[in-house]
mmCIF file of C-alpha atoms and ligand atoms in Angstrom:
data_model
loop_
_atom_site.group_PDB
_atom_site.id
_atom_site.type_symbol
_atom_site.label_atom_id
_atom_site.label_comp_id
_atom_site.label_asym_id
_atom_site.label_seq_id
_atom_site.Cartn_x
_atom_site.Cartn_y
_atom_site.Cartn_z
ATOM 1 C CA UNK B 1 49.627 -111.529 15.501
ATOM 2 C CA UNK B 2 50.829 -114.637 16.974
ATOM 3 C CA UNK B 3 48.708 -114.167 20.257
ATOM 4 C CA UNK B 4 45.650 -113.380 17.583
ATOM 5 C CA UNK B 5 45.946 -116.851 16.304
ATOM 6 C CA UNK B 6 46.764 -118.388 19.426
ATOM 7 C CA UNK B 7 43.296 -117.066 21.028
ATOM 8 C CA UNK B 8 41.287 -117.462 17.556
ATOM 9 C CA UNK B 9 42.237 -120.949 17.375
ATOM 10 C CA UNK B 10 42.060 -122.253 21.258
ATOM 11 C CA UNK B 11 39.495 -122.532 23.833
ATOM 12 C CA UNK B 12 40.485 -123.807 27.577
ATOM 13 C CA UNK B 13 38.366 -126.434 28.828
ATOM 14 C CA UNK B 14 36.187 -126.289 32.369
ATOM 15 C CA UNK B 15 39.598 -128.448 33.635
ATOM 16 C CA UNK B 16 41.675 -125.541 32.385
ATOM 17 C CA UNK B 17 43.232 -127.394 29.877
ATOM 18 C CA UNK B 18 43.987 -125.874 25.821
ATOM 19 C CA UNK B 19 41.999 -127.356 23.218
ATOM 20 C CA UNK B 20 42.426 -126.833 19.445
ATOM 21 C CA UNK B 21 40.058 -127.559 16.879
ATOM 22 C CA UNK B 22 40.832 -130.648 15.257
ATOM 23 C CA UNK B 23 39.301 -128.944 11.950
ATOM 24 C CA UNK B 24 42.456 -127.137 12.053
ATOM 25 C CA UNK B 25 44.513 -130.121 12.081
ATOM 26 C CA UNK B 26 46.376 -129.209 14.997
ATOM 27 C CA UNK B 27 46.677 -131.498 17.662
ATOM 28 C CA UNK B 28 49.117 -129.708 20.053
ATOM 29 C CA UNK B 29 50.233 -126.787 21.140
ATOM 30 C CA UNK B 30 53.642 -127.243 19.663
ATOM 31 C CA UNK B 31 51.825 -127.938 16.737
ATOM 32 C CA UNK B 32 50.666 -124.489 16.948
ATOM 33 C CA UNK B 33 53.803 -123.312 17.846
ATOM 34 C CA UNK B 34 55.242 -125.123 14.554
ATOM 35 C CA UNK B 35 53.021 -123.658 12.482
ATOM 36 C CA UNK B 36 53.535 -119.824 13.667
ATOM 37 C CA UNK B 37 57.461 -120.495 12.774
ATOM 38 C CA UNK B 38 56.487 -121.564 9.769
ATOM 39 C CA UNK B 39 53.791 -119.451 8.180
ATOM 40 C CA UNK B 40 53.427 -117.382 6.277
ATOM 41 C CA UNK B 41 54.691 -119.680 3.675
ATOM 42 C CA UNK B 42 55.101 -119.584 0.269
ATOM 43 C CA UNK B 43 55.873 -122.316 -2.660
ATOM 44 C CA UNK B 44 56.033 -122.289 -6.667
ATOM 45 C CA UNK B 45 56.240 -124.487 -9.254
ATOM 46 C CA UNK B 46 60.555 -124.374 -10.640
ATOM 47 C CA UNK B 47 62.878 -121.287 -9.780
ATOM 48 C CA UNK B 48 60.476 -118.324 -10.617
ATOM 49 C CA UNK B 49 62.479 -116.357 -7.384
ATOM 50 C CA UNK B 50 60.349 -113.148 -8.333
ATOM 51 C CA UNK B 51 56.917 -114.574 -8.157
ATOM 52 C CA UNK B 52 57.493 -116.490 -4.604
ATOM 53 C CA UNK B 53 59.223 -113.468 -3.657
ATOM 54 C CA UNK B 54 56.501 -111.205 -4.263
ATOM 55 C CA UNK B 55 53.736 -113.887 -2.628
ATOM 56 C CA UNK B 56 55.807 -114.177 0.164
ATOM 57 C CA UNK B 57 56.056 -110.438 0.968
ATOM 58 C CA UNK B 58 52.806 -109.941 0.416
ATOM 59 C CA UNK B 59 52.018 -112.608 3.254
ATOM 60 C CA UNK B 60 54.543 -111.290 5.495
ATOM 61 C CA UNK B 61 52.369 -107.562 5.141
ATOM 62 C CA UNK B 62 49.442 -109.203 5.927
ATOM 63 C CA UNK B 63 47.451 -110.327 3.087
ATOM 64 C CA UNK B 64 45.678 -113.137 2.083
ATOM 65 C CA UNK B 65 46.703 -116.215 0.882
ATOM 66 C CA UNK B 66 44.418 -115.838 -1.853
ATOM 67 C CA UNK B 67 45.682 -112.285 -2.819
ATOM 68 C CA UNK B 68 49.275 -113.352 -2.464
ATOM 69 C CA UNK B 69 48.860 -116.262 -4.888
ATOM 70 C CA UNK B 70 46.918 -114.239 -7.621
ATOM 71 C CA UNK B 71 49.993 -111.394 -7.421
ATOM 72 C CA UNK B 72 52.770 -113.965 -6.940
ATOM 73 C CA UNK B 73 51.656 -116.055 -10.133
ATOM 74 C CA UNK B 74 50.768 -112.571 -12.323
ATOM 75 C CA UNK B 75 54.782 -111.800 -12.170
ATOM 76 C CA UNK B 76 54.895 -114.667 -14.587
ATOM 77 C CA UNK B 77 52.059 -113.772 -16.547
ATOM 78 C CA UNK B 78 53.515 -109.907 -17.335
ATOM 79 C CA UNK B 79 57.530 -111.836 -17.933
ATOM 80 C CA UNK B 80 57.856 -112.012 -21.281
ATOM 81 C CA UNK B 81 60.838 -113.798 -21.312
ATOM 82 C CA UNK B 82 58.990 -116.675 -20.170
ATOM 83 C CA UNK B 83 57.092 -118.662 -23.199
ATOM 84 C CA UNK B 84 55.146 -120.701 -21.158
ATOM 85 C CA UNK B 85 52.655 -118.584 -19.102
ATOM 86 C CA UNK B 86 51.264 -115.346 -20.034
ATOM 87 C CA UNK B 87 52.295 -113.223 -22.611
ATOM 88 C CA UNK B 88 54.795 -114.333 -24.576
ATOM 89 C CA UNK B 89 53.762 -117.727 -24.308
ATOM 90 C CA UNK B 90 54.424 -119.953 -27.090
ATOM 91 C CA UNK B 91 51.252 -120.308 -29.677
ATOM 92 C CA UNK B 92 49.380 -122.823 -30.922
ATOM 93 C CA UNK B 93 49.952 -124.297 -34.159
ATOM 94 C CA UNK B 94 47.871 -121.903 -35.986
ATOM 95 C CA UNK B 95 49.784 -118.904 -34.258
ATOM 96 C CA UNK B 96 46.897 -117.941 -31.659
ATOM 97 C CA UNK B 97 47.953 -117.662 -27.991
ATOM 98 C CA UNK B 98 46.148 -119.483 -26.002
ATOM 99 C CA UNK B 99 45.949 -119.563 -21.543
ATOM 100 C CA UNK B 100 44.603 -121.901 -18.951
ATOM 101 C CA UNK B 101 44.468 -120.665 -15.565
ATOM 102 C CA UNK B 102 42.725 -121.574 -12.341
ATOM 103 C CA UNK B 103 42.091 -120.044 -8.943
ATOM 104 C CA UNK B 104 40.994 -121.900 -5.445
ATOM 105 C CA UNK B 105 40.188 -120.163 -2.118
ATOM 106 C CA UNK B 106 40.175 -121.357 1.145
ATOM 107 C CA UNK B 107 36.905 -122.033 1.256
ATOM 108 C CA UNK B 108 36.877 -124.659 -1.227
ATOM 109 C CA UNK B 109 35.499 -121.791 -3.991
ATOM 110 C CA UNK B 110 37.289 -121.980 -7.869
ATOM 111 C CA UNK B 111 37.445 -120.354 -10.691
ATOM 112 C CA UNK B 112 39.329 -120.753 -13.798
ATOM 113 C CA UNK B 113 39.371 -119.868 -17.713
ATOM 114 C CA UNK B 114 40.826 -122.176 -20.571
ATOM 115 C CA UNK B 115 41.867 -121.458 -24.279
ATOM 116 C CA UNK B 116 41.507 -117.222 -23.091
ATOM 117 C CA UNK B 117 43.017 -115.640 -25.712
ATOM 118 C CA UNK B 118 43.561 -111.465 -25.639
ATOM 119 C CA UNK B 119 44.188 -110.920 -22.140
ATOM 120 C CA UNK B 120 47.530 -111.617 -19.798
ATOM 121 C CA UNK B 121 46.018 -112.030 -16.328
ATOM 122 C CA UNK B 122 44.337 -115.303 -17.005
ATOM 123 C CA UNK B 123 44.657 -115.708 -13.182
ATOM 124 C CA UNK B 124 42.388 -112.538 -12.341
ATOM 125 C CA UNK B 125 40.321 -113.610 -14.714
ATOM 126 C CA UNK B 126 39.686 -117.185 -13.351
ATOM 127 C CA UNK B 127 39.372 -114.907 -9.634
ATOM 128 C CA UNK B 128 36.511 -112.939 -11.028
ATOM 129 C CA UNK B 129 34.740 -116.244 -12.458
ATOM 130 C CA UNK B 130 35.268 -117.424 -8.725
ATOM 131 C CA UNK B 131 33.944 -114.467 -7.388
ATOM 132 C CA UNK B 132 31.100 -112.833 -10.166
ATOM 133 C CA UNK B 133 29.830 -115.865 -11.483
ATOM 134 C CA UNK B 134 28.107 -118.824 -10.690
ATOM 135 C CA UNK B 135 30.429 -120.904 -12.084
ATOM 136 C CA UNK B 136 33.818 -122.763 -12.120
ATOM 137 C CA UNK B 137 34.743 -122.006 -15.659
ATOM 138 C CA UNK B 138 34.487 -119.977 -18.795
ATOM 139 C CA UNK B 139 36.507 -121.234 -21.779
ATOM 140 C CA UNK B 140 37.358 -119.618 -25.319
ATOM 141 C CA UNK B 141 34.960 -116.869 -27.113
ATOM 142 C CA UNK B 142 32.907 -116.819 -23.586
ATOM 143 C CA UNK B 143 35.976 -116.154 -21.360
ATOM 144 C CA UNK B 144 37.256 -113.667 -23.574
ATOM 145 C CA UNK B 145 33.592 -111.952 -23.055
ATOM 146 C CA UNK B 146 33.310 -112.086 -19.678
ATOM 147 C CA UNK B 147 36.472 -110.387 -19.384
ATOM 148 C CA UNK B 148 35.872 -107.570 -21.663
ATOM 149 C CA UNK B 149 32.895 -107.133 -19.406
ATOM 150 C CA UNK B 150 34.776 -107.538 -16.180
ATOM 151 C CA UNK B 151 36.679 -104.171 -17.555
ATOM 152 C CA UNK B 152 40.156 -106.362 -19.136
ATOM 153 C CA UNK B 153 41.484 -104.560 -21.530
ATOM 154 C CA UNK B 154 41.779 -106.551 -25.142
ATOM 155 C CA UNK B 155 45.807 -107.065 -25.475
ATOM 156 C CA UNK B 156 47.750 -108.929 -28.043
ATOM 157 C CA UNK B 157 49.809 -112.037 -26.647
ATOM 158 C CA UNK B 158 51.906 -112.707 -29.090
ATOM 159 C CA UNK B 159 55.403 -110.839 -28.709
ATOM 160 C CA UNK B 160 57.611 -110.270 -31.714
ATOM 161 C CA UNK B 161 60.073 -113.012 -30.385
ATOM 162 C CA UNK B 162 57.209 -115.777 -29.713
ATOM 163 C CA UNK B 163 56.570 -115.010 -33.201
ATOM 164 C CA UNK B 164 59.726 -115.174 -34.474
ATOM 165 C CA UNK B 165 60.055 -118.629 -32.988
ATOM 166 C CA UNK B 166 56.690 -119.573 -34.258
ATOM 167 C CA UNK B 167 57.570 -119.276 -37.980
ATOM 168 C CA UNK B 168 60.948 -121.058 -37.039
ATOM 169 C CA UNK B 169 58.722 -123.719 -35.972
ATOM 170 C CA UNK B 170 56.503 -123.539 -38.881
ATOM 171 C CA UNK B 171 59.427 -124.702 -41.402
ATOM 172 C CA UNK B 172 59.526 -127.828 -39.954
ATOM 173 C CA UNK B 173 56.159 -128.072 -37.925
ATOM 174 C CA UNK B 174 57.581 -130.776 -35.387
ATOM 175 C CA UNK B 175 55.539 -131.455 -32.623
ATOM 176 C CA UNK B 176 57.474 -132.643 -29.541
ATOM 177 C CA UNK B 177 56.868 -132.117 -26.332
ATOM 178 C CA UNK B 178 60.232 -130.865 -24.602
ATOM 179 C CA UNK B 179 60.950 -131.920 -21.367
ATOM 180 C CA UNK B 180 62.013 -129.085 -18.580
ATOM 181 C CA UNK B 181 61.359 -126.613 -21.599
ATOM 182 C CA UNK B 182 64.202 -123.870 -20.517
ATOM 183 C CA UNK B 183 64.067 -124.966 -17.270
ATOM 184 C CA UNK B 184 60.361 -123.985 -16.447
ATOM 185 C CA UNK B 185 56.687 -124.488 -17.778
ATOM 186 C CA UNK B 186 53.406 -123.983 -16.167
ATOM 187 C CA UNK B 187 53.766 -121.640 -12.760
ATOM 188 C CA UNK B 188 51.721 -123.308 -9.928
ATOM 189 C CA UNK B 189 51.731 -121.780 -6.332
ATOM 190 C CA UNK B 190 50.556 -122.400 -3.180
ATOM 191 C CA UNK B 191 50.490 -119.771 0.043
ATOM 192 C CA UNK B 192 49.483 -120.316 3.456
ATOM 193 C CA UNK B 193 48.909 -116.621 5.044
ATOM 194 C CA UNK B 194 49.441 -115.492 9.178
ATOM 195 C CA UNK B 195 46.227 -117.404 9.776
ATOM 196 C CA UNK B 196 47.154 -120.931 8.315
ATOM 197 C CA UNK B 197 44.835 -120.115 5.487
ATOM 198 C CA UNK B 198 45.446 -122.146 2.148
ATOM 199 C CA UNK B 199 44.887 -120.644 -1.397
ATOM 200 C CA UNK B 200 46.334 -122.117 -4.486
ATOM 201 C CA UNK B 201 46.693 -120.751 -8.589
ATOM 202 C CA UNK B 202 47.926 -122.478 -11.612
ATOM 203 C CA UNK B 203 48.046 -120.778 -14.992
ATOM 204 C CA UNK B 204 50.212 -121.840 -18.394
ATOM 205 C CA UNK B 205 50.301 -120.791 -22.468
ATOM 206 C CA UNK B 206 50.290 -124.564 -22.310
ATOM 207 C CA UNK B 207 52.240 -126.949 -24.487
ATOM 208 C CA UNK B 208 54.396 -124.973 -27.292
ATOM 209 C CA UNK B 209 52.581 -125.333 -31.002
ATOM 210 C CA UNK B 210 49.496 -127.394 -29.335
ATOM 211 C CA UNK B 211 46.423 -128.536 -31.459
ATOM 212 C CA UNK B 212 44.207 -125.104 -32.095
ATOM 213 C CA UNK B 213 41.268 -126.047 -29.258
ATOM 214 C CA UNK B 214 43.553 -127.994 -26.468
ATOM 215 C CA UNK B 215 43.283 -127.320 -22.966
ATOM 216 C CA UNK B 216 46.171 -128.563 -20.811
ATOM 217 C CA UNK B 217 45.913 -129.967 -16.545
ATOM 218 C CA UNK B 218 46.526 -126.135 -15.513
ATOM 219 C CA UNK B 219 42.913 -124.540 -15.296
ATOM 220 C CA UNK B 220 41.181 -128.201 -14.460
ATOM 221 C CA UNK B 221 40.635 -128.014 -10.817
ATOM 222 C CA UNK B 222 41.846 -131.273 -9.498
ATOM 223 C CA UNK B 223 44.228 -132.214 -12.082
ATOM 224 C CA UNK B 224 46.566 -128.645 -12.097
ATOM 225 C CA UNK B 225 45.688 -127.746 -8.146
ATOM 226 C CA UNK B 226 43.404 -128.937 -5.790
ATOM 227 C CA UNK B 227 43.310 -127.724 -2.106
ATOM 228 C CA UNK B 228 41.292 -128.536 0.968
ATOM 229 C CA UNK B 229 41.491 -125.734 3.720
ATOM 230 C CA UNK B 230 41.692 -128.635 6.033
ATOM 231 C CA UNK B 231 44.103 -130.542 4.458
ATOM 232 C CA UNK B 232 46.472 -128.861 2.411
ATOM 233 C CA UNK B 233 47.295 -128.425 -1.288
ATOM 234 C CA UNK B 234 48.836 -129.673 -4.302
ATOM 235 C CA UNK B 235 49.909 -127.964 -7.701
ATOM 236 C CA UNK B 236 51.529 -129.619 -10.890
ATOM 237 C CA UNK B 237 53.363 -128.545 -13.619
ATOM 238 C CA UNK B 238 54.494 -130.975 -17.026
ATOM 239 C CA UNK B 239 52.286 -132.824 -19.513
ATOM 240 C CA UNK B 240 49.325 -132.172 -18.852
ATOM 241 C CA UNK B 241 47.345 -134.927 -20.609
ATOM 242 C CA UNK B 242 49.183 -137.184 -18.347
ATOM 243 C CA UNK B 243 48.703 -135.526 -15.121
ATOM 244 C CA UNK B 244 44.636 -134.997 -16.085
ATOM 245 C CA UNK B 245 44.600 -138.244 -16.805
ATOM 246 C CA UNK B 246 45.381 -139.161 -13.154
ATOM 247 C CA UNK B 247 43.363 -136.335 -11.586
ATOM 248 C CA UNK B 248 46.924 -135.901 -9.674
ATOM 249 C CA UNK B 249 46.676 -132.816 -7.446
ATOM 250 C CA UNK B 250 43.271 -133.972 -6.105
ATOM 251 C CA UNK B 251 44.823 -137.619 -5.432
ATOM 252 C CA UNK B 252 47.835 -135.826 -3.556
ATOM 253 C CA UNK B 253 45.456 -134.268 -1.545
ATOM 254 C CA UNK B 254 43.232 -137.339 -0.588
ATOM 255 C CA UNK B 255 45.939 -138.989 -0.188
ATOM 256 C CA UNK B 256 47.353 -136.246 2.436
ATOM 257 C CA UNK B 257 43.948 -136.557 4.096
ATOM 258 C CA UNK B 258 44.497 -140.780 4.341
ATOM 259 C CA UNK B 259 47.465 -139.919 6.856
ATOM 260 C CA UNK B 260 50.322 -139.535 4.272
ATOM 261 C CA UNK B 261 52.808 -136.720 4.115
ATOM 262 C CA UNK B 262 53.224 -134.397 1.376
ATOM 263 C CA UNK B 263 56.400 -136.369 -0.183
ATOM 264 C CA UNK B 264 54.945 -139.702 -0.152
ATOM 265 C CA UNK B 265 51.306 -138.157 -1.642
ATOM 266 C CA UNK B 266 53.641 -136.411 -4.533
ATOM 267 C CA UNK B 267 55.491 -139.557 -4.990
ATOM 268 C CA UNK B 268 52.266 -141.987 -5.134
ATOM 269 C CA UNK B 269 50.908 -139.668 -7.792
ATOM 270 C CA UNK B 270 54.059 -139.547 -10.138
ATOM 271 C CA UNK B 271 54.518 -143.380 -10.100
ATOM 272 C CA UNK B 272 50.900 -143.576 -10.910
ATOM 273 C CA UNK B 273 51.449 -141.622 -13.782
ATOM 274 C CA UNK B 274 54.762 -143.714 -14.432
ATOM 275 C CA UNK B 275 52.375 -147.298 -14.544
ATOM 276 C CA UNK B 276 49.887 -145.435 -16.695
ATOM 277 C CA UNK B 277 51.996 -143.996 -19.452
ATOM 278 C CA UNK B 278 54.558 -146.473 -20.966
ATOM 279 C CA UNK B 279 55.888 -143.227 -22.954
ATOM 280 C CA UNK B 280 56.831 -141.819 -19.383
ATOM 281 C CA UNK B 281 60.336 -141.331 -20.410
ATOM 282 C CA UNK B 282 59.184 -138.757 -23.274
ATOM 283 C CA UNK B 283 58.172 -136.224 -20.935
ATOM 284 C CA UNK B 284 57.831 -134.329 -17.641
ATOM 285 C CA UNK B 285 55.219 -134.120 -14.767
ATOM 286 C CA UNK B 286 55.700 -132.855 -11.586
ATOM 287 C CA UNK B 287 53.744 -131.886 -8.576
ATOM 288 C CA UNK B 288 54.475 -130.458 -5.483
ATOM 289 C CA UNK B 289 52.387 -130.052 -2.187
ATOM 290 C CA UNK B 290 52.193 -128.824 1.489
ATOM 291 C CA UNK B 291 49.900 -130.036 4.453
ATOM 292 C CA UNK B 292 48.219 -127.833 7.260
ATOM 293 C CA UNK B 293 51.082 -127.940 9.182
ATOM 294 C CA UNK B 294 53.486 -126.385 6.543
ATOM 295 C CA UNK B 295 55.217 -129.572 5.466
ATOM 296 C CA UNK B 296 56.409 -129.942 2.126
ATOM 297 C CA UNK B 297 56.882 -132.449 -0.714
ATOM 298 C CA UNK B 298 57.842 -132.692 -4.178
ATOM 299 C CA UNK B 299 58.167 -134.934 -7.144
ATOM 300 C CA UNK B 300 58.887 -135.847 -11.003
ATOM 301 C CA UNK B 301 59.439 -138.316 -13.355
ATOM 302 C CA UNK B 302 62.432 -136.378 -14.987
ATOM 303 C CA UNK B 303 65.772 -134.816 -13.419
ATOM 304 C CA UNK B 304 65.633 -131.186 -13.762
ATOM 305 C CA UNK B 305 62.592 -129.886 -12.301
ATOM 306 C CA UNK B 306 63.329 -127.290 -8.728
ATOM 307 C CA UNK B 307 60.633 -125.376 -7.131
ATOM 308 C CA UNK B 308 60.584 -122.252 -4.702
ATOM 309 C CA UNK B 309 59.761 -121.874 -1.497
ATOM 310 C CA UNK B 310 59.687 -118.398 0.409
ATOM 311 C CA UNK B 311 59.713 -118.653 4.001
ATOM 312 C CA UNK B 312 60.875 -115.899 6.990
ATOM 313 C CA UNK B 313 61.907 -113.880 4.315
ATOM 314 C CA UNK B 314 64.031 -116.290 2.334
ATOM 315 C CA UNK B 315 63.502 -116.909 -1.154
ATOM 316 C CA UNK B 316 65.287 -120.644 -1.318
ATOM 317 C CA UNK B 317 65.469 -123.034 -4.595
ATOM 318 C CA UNK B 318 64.920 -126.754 -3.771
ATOM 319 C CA UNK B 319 65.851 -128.992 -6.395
ATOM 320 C CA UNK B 320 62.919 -131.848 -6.713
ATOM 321 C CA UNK B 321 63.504 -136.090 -6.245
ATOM 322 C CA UNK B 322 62.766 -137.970 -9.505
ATOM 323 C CA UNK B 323 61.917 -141.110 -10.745
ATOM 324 C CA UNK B 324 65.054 -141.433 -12.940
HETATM 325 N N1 LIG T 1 50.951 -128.267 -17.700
HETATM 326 C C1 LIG T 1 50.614 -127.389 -18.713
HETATM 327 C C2 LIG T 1 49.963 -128.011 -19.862
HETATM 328 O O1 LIG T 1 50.171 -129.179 -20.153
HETATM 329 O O2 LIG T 1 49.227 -127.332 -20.534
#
């Protein structure tokens, strides 16, 4: 495989010397060397071990980036012990479960569904927007259509424990976002496959008890995940009012094509957020990020928040800097 990658990506010059692409954003071959140590590669949005792990050996078998991220994020979709993605995700205030999701390819191509209501895959839903349809996105009744005609099967999201919680809730009908809910919220992944291919997926119930009709950062490409084949990627998890109001993973990764890493784009976004918000204390946003050459970065307002990152078949949990 390496040797594939090594002649895909090279040509020798008349003076017998290597030359790589710059479109790859390679500039060496040690750089080349780097990245064969380091891909395929794997990260996720807090310590969701089974998703990475599944991504990550479905890169180290060969598949896409793009397949790995849809099957690594569906693990959270199908837990229903998590309330925040998928089934079992924590309604609305009027008791309807509700899911944003988004999809991005290599190529640049998206797809995503918001406010989807009967089905768990949001993710593989958003794919076959990407992939059947001329467009980005399909929200609400229209989503739900395209799916039944895409073959989903109509399912009920609302487990008997989200429900039980739900009419907890509705005795006192507070509405507060919680920060690190249980230790995890919106899944966001990125994978970069044998060939240094980038493919990124976000999906999320969204905020617990949310107005009937929002739409969180999660399926809004640009604001939940934004990648650039050339460039790398970025994926965010939190309140997502806050991090659509700064367009964050798309300013991570212009800000990764300006010449900065992956830590310092994560950083600039989160303080951006921090100087926009004076409630910034009330909540959580994070993001995290890789470039072309598989380095990483990570950042949040709030202590608490980890992500995963599966690499040479290690599944490792890296707890994230903060603002305070
Ligand atoms: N980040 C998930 C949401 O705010 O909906």
């Amino acid at each position: 495989m390496k040797r594939r990658i090594f002649i895909r990506n090279t040509g020798i010059t008349s003076l017998g010397m290597t030359v790589i692409p710059a479109t790859l954003g390679f500039n060496t071959i040690n750089d080349l060397e780097n990245m064969q140590n380091k891909f395929p590669l794997t990260i996720a949005t807090w310590n969701f071990p089974n998703a990475s792990q599944k991504a990550g050996e479905l890169l180290d078998s060969g598949a896409t980036a793009l397949d790995a991220v849809e099957q690594g994020v569906m693990i959270e979709e199908t837990n229903l012990k998590n309330t925040t993605v998928g089934k079992g995700g924590a309604p609305d205030r009027e008791g309807n479960v509700t899911l944003d999701a988004c999809i991005m390819a290599p190529n640049g191509n998206a797809g995503a569904v918001a406010y989807l209501k009967n089905n768990t895959h949001a993710v593989s839903v958003a794919r076959r927007v990407m992939e059947e349809t001329p467009h980005v996105m399909l929200v609400g009744q229209g989503a739900d259509q395209f799916a039944r005609e895409q073959g989903f099967e109509k399912e009920n999201l609302l487990t008997e424990e989200s429900e039980k919680a739900y009419r907890e809730w509705l005795k006192k009908k507070e509405y507060k976002p919680i920060i690190n809910i249980e230790n995890h919220d919106t899944i966001g992944m990125l994978c970069i496959d044998k060939n240094g291919d980038i493919a990124g997926a976000c999906t999320s119930s969204g905020l617990s008890y949310k107005m009937n009709g929002r739409v969180g950062d999660s399926p809004i490409i640009g604001s939940g995940l934004f990648l650039d084949n050339k460039v790398g990627g970025a994926v965010a998890t939190g309140m997502g009012e806050a991090i659509m109001k700064s367009v964050g993973s798309f300013l991570i990764v212009e800000l990764m094509r300006q010449g900065k890493s992956p830590q310092e784009a994560c950083e600039i976004a989160i303080n951006r957020i921090i100087k926009t918000n004076p409630n910034y204390r009330d909540f959580q946003a994070a993001f995290i990020a890789l470039n072309k050459k598989g380095e990483l970065g990570s950042y949040c307002i709030q202590k608490g928040f980890s992500y995963v990152k599966y690499q040479n078949s290690k599944n490792e949990n890296i707890p994230s800097h903060y603002y305070f």
